[in-house]
Short mmCIF file of C-alpha atoms in Angstrom, two decimals:
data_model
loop_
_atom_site.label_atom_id
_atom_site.label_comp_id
_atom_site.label_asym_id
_atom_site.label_seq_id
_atom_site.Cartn_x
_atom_site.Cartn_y
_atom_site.Cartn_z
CA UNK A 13 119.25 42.10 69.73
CA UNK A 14 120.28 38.87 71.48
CA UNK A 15 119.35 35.73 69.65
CA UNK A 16 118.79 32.54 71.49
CA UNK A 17 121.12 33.00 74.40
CA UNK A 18 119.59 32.43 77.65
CA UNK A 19 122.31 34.38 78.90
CA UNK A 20 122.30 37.36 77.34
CA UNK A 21 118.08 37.96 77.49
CA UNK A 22 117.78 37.03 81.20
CA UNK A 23 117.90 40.31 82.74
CA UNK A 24 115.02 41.80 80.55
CA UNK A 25 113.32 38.33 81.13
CA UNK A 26 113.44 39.06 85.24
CA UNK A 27 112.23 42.48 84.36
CA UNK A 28 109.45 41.37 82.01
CA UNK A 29 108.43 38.70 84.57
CA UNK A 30 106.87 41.92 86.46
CA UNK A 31 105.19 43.28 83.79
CA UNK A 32 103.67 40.56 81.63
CA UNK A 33 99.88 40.35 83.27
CA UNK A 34 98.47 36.44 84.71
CA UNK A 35 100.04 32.96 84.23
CA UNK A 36 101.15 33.99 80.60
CA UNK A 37 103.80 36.31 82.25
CA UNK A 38 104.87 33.40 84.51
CA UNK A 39 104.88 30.58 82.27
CA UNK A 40 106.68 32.56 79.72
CA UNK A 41 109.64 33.85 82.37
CA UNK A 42 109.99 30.42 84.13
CA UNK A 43 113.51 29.56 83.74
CA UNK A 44 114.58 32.60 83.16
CA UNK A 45 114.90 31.75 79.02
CA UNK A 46 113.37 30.62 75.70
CA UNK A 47 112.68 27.26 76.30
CA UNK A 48 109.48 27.83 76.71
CA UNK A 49 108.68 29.76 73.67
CA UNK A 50 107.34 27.31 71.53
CA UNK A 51 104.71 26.41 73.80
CA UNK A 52 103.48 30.00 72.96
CA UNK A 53 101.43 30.42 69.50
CA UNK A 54 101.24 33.59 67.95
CA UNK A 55 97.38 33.82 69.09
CA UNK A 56 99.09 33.33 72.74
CA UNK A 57 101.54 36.44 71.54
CA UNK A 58 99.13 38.25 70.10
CA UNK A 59 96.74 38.35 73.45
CA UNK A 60 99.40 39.23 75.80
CA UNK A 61 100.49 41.86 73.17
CA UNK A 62 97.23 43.58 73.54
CA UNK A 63 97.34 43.40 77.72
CA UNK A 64 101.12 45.86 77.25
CA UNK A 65 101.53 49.21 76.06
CA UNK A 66 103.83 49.81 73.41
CA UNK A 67 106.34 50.33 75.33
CA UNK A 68 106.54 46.94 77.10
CA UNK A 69 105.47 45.36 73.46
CA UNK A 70 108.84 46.53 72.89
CA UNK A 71 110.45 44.71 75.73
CA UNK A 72 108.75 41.74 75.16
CA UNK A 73 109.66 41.61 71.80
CA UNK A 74 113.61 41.82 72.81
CA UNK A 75 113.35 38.54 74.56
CA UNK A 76 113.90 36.49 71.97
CA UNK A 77 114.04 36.46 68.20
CA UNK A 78 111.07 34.02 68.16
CA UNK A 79 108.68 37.25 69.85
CA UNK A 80 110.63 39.87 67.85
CA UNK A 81 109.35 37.72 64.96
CA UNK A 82 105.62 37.22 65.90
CA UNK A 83 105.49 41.27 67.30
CA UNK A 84 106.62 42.71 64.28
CA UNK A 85 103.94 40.46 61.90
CA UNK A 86 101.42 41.88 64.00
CA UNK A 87 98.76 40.34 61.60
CA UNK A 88 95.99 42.26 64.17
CA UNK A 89 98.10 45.57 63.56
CA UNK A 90 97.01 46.13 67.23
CA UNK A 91 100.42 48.67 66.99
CA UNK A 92 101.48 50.99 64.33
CA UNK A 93 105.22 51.10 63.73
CA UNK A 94 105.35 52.41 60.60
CA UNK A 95 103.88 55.95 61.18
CA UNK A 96 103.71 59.19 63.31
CA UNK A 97 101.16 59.06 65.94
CA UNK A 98 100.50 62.04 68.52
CA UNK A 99 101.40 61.50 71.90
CA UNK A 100 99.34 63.21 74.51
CA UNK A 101 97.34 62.33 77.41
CA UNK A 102 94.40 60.46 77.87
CA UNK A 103 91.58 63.71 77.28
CA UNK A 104 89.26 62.09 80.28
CA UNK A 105 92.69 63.37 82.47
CA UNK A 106 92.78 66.71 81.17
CA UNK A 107 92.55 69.14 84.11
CA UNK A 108 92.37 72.96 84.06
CA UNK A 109 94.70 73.29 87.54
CA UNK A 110 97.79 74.11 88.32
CA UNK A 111 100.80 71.77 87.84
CA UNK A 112 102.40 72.40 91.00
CA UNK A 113 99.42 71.09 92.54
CA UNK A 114 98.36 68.35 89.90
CA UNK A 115 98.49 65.39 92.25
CA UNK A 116 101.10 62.55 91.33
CA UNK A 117 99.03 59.49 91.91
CA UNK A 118 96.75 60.51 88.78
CA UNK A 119 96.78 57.95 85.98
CA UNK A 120 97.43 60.61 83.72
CA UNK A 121 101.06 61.57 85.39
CA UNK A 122 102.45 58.33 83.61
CA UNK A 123 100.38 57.09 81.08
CA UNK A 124 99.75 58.78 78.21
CA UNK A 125 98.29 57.89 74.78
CA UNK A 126 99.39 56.72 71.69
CA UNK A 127 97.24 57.93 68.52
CA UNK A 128 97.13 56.73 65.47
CA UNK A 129 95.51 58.79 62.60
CA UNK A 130 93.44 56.56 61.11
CA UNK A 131 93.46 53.41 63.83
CA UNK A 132 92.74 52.77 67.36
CA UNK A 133 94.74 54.73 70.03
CA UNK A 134 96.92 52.81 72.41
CA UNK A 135 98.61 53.16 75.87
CA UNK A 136 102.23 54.07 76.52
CA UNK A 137 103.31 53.85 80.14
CA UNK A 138 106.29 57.14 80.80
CA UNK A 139 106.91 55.90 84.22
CA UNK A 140 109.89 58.96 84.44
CA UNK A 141 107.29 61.66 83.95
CA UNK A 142 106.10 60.88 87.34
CA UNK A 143 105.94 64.76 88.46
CA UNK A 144 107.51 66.31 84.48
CA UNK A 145 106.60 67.60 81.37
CA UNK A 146 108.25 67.22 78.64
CA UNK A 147 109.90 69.76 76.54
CA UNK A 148 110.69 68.17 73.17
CA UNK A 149 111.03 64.87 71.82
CA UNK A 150 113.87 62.99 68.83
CA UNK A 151 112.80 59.61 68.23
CA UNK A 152 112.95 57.72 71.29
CA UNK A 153 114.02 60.49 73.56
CA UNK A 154 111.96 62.71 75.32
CA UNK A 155 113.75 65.94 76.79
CA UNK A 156 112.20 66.41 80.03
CA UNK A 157 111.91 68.57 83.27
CA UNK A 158 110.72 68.80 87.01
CA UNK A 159 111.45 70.75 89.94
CA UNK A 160 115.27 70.58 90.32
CA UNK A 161 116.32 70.72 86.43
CA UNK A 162 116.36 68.72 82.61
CA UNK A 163 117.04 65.94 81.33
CA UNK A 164 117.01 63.31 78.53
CA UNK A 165 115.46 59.95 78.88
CA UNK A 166 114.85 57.21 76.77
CA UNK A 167 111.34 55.89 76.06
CA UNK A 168 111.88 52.59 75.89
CA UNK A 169 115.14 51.79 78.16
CA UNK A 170 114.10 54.35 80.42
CA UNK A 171 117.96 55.59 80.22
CA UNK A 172 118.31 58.99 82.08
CA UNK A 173 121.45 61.98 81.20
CA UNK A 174 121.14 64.85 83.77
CA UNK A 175 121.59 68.15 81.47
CA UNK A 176 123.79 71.02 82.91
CA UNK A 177 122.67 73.96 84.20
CA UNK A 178 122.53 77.25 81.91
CA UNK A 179 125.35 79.77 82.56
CA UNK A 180 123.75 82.23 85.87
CA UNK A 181 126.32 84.82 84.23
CA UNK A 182 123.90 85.09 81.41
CA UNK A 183 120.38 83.91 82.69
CA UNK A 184 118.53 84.18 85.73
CA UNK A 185 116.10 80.85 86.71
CA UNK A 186 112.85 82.46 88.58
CA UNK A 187 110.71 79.68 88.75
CA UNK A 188 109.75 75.94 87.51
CA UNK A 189 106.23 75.45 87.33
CA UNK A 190 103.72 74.86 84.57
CA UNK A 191 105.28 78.07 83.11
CA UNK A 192 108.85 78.18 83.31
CA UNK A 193 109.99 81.92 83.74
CA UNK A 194 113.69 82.97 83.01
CA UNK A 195 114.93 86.45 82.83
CA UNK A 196 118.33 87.80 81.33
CA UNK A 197 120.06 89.08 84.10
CA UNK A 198 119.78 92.36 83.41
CA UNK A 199 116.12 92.77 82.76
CA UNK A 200 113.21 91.18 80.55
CA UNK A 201 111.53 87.90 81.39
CA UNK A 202 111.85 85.59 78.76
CA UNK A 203 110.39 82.07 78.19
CA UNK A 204 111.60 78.31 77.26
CA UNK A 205 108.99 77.59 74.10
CA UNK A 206 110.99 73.89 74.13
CA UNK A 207 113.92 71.46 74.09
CA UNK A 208 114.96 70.72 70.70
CA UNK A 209 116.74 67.30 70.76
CA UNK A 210 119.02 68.00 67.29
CA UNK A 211 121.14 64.58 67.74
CA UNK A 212 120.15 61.65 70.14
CA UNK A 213 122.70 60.02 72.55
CA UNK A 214 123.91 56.98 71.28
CA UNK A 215 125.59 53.57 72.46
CA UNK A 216 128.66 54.50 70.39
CA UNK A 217 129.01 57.74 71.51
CA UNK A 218 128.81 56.42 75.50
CA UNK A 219 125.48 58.77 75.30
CA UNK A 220 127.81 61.72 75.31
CA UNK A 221 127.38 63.23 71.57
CA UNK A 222 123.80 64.41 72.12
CA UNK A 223 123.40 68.31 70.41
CA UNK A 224 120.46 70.09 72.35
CA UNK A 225 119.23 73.53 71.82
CA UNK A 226 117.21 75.59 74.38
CA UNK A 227 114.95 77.65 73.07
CA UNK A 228 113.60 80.32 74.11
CA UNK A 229 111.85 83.24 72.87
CA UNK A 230 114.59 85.99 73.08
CA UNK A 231 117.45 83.72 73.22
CA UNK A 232 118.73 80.35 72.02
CA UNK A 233 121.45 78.04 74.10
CA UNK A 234 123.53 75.47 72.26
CA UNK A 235 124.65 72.45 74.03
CA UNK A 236 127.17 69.15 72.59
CA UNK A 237 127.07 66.12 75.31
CA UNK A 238 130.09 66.52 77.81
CA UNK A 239 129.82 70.38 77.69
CA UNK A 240 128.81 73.57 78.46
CA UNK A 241 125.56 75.66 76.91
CA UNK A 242 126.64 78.45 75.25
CA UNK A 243 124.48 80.97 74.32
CA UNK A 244 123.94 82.31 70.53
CA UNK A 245 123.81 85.43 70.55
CA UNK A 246 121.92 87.71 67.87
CA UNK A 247 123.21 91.22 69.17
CA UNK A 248 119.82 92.88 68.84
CA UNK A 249 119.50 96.22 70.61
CA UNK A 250 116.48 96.03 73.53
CA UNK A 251 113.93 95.85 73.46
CA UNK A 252 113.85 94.78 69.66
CA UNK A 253 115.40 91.07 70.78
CA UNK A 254 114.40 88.37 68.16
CA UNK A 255 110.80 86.62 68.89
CA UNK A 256 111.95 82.96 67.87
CA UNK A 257 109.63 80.47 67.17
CA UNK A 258 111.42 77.46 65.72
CA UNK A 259 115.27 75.93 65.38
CA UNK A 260 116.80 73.50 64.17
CA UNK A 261 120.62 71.65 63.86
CA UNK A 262 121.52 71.30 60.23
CA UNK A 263 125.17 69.70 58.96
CA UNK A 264 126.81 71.30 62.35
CA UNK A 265 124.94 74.52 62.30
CA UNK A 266 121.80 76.25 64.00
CA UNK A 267 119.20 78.35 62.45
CA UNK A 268 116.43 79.85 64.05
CA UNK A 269 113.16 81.46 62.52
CA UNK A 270 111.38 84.85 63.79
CA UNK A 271 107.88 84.37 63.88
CA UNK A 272 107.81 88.23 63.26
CA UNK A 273 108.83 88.20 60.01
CA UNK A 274 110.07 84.75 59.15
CA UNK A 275 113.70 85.98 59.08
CA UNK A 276 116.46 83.10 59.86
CA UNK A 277 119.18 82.87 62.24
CA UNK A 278 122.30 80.89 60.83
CA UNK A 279 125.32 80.33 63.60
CA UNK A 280 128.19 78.09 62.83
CA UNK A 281 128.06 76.31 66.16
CA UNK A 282 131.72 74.38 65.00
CA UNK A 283 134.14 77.35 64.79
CA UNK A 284 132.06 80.67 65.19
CA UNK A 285 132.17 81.93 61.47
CA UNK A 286 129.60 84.41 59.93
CA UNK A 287 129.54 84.51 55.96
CA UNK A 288 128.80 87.88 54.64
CA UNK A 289 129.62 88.41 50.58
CA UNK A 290 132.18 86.15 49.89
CA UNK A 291 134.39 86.84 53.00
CA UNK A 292 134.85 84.58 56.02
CA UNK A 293 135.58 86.37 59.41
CA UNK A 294 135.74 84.55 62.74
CA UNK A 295 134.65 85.81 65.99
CA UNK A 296 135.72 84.09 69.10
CA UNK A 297 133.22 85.86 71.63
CA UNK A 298 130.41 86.49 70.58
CA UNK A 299 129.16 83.99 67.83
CA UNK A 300 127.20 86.31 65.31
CA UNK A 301 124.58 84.82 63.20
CA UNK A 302 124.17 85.60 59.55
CA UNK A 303 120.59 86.16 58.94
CA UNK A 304 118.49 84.82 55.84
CA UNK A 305 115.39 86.52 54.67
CA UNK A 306 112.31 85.08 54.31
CA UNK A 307 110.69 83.65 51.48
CA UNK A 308 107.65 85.61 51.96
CA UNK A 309 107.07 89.02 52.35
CA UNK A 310 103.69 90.58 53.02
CA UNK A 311 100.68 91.69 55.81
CA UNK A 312 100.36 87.89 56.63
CA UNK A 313 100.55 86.61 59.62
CA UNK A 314 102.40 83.07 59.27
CA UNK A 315 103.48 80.38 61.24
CA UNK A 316 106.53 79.84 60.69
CA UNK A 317 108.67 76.31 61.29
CA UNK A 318 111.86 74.59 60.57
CA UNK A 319 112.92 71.16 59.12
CA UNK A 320 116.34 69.61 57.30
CA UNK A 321 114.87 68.19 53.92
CA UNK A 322 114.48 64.38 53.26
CA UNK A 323 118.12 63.71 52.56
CA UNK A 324 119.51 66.05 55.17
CA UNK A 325 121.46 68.57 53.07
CA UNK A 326 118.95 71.33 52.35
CA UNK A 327 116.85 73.56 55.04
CA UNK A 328 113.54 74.08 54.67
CA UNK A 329 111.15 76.66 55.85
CA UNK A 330 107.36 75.69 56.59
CA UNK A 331 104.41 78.84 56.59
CA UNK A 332 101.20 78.24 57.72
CA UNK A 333 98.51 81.06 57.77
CA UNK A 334 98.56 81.14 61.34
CA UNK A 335 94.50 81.46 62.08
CA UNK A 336 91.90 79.83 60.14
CA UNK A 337 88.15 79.60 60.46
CA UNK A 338 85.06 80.67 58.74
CA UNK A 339 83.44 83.91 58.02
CA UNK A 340 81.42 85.05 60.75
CA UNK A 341 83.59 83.39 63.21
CA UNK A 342 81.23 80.07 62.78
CA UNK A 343 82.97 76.79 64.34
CA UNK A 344 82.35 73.44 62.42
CA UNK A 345 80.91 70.88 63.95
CA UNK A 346 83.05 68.23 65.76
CA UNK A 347 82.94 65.29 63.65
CA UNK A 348 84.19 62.04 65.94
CA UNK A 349 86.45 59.30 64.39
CA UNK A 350 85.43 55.92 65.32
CA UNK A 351 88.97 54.43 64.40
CA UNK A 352 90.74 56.22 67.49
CA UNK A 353 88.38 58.54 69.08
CA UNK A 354 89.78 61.63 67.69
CA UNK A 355 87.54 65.25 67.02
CA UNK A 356 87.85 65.86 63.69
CA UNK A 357 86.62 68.95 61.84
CA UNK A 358 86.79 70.96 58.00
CA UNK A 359 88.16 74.16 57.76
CA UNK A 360 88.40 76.07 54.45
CA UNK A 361 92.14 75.66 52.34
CA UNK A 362 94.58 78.26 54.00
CA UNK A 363 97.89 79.20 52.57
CA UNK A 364 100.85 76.21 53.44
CA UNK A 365 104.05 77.01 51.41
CA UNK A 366 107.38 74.79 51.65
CA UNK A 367 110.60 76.49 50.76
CA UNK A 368 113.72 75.09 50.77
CA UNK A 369 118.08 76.28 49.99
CA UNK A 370 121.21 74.80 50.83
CA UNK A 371 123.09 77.31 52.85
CA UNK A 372 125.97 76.35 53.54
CA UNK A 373 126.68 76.92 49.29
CA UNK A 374 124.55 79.46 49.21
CA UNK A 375 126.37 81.50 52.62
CA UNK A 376 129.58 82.31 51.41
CA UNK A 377 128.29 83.96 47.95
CA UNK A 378 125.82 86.02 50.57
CA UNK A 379 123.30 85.23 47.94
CA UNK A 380 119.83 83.36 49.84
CA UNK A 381 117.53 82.45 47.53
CA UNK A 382 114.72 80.50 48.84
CA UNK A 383 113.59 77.58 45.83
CA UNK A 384 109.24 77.04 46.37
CA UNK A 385 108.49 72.88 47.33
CA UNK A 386 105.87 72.29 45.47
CA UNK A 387 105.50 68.59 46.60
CA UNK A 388 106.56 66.44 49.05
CA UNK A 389 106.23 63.10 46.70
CA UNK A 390 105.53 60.29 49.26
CA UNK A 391 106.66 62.24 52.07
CA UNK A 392 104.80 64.12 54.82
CA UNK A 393 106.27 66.32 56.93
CA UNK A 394 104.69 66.73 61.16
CA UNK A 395 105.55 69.66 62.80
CA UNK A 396 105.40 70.63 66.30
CA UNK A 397 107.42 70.29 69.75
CA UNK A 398 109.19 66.99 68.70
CA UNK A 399 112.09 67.23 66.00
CA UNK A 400 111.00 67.66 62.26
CA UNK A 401 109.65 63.78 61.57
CA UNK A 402 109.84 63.20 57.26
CA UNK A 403 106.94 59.98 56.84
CA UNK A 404 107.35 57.67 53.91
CA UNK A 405 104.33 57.47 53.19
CA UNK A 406 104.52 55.46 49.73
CA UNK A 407 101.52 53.63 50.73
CA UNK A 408 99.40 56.08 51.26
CA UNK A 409 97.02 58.06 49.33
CA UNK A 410 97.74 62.03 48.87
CA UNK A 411 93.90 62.52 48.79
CA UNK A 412 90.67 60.72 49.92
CA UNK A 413 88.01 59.82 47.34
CA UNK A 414 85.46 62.38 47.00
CA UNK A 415 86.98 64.51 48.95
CA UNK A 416 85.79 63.01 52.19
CA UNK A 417 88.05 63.80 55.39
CA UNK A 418 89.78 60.55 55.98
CA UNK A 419 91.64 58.24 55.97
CA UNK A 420 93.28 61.55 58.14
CA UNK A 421 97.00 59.89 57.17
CA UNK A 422 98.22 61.02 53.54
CA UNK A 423 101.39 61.65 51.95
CA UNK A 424 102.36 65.32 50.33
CA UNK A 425 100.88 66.65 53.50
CA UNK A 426 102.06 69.23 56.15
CA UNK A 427 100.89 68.32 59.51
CA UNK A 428 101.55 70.85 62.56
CA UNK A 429 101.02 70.17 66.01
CA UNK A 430 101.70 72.34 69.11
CA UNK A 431 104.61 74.62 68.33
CA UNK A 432 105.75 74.97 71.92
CA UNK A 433 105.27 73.27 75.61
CA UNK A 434 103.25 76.71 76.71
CA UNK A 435 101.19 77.61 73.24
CA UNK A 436 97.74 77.68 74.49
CA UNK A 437 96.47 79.60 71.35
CA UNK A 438 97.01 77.20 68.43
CA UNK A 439 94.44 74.02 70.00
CA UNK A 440 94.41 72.42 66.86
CA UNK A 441 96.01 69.97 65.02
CA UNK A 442 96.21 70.38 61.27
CA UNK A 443 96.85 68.51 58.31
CA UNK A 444 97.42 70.95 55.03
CA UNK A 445 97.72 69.59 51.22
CA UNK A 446 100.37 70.76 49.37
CA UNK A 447 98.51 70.08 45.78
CA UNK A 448 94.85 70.79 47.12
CA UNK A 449 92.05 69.50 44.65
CA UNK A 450 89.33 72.60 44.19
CA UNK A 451 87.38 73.26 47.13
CA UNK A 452 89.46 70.61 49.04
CA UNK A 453 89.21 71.55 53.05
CA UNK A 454 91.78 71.20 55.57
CA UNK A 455 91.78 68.63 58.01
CA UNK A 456 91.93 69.92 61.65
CA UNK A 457 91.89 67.34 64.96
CA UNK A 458 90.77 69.14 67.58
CA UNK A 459 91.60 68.94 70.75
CA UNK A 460 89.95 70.85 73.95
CA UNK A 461 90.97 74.49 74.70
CA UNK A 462 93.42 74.57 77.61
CA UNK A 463 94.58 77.70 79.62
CA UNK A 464 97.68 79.18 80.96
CA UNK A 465 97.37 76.37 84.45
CA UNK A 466 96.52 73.95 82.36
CA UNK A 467 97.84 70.44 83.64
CA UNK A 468 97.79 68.65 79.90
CA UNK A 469 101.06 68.20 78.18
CA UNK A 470 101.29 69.70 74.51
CA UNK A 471 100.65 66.84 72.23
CA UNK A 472 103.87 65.94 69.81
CA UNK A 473 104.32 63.69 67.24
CA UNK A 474 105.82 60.53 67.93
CA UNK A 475 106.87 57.57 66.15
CA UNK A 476 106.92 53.96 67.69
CA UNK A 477 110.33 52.12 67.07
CA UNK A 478 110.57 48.16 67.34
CA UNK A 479 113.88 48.10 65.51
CA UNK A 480 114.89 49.34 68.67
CA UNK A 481 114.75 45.72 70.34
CA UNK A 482 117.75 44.85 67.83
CA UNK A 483 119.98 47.13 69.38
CA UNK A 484 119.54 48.80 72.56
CA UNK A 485 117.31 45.95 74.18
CA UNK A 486 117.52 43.64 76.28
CA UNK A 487 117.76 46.40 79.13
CA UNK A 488 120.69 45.95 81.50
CA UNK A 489 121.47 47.46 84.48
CA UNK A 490 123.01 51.35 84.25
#
């Protein structure tokens, strides 16, 4: 974050001049510096703040420590940087077509919206997803792909790293389209369910020490920045492959959940190991998994997801019932929410559970016993296509008065979103109480059914970042 050097803020200043709307823009770039800043009060700030997305709030707030300052008071609390939103598009652009011919001059294409739970929605302007989707998302990066391949850019500096292409020795790519199809090359299709950004490129690491993992549903791919993916393999006999659902990095290893049965994955990505009963054996080719059982075993059907606890030491393992609804298959009536325009509706309790055990103690005594979360404190966890996001949420309430369905935002919650870019079948967004009060309902947004051509990117949780103008801002040129 550059403080009061002309110098060092005047190439985001030329870029801002662009985007900052009217005479405001002009009068604030002339010069190419901050002398002109204190001609600007903080009603001045505050009224080109609401004319930018959040995105170029950001940028504007890098030009000086004097906007950084006046932005982050935000006495209007026109933006929310504090909490997860959902990031999705704008629902008056959601089309039921075909991707490959959703046309590119659409609004929807590259701006999307930013939704608070319990305040008013804003704009966020993606100008690289001109013609993508994205796959998954880790703080400020989104993991992304068109036509000719992936890659990781960042929200706000709009940085983009080209991913390599998986191994053609062990996958076939058939097509890219609103449904990308991949086959093993010697038979079954199989399909990318998302991008799971484990470890973000950073300035230190010359954006080389990202940790991706593909995921697929037969088949996972591990990729460290400045390398190959390799492929984690779980030896299954077809056609009994694993049906993944989830994964995760923790402490330099993967795991990845079954949504058969809930049963875990555990590679040593680092040197290859597999921990059975005390005894440490190494493979070089292939890298065997250990596998945990689940915490749960009965007729249920779950949904099952992934997340490293608070302090990043422990996995946890997140079960939802995976339908609700009402007897008689009755739908509840869409109740709208004034404060950002979102469908809200009441379902009855379902079954959330939140399990949690250190493996890496727990691996080499081949012992997995799963310890039952009972609460979350001031935390809430939100679940979907992005990384695992853990709120604070110390000022927040862990249940409205009277039961009532908002404020939608509370700690000790569960929320889960779209588990994967092409999961047409789980429309809702819900928000589940670990410590229920009697009778207490479950919170569901819901959003509009889309099919299999469905243009609409799968909403994800995302949180807005100013503390980003400190470090990576003011852009420069790559």
């Amino acid at each position: 974050m550059p403080g009061n050097s002309a110098g060092a803020s005047a190439p985001l200043v030329r870029r801002q001049k662009e985007r900052i709307p009217g005479a405001a823009g002009k009068r604030l770039c002339r010069g190419g510096g901050d002398g002109h800043l204190e001609a600007l009060t903080g009603d001045n700030i505050d009224l080109i703040a609401a004319h930018l997305d959040v995105t170029y709030t950001v940028r504007l707030a890098a030009c000086s420590r004097e906007l950084y300052d006046m932005i982050s008071k935000d006495e209007g609390k026109m933006h929310h940087w504090d909490e997860p939103c959902l990031l999705m598009p704008p629902p008056a652009y959601w089309f039921d077509e075909h991707w490959d011919v959703a046309r590119a001059s659409r609004l929807h294409d590259t701006v999307y919206d930013l939704v608070p739970l319990d305040h008013p929605r804003r704009s966020v302007a993606l100008p690289f997803m001109h013609d993508r989707k994205w796959l998954g998302a880790n703080g400020d990066w989104i993991a992304a792909a068109d036509h000719h391949g992936w890659c990781l850019v960042n929200v706000y500096t709009e940085r983009h790293i080209p991913l390599p292409s998986l191994p053609d020795s062990k996958i076939r790519h058939s097509i890219v389209s609103y449904r990308p199809a991949y086959s093993f090359n010697w038979g079954p299709a199989i399909y990318l369910l998302k991008i799971v950004i484990c470890q973000v490129p950073t300035k230190g690491g010359r954006y080389a020490d990202y940790k991706l993992i593909a995921l697929f549903d037969k088949t996972i791919f591990y990729l460290e920045g400045g390398g190959d993916w390799r492929m984690l393999e779980a030896l299954t006999p077809a056609p009994d492959y694993p049906n993944y659902c989830d994964a995760i990095e923790l402490r330099g290893h993967v795991f990845a959940v079954d949504k058969t049965d809930g049963s875990t994955y555990f590679w040593d990505t680092a040197n290859g190991y597999l921990f059975p009963n005390s005894m440490i054996f190494k493979f070089e080719k292939p890298m065997l998994p250990f596998v945990i059982p689940p915490p749960v075993v009965d007729d249920q059907q779950y949904a099952w997801f992934l997340a490293p606890s608070a302090d990043g030491k422990r996995l946890m393992i997140i079960l939802t019932v995976n339908k609700i609804g009402i007897a008689n298959a009755e739908v509840p009536p869409d109740i709208p929410y004034a404060a950002n325009g979102l469908q809200l509706r009441q379902y009855p309790p379902v079954a959330t559970y939140v399990f949690e055990l250190d493996p890496l103690s727990t691996a080499r005594a081949g012992d997995f016993l799963w310890r039952q979360v009972n609460s979350l404190s001031d935390h809430s966890l939100f679940l979907g296509l992005n990384y695992p996001i853990i709120a604070n949420l110390k000022k927040r309430e862990s249940k409205a008065p009277n039961g009532t369905l908002v404020p939608f935002m509370r700690k000790n919650c569960v929320y889960t979103a779209y588990r994967n870019i092409r999961y047409n079948q789980y429309p809702k967004i819900l928000r589940c109480n670990l410590q229920p009060d009697e009778g207490e309902t479950v919170g569901v947004i819901s959003l509009p059914k889309d099919g299999w051509d469905s243009v609409r990117q799968a909403a994800m949780w995302f949180k807005p970042d100013l503390n980003i103008a400190r470090s990576v801002l003011p852009l420069k040129k790559q």
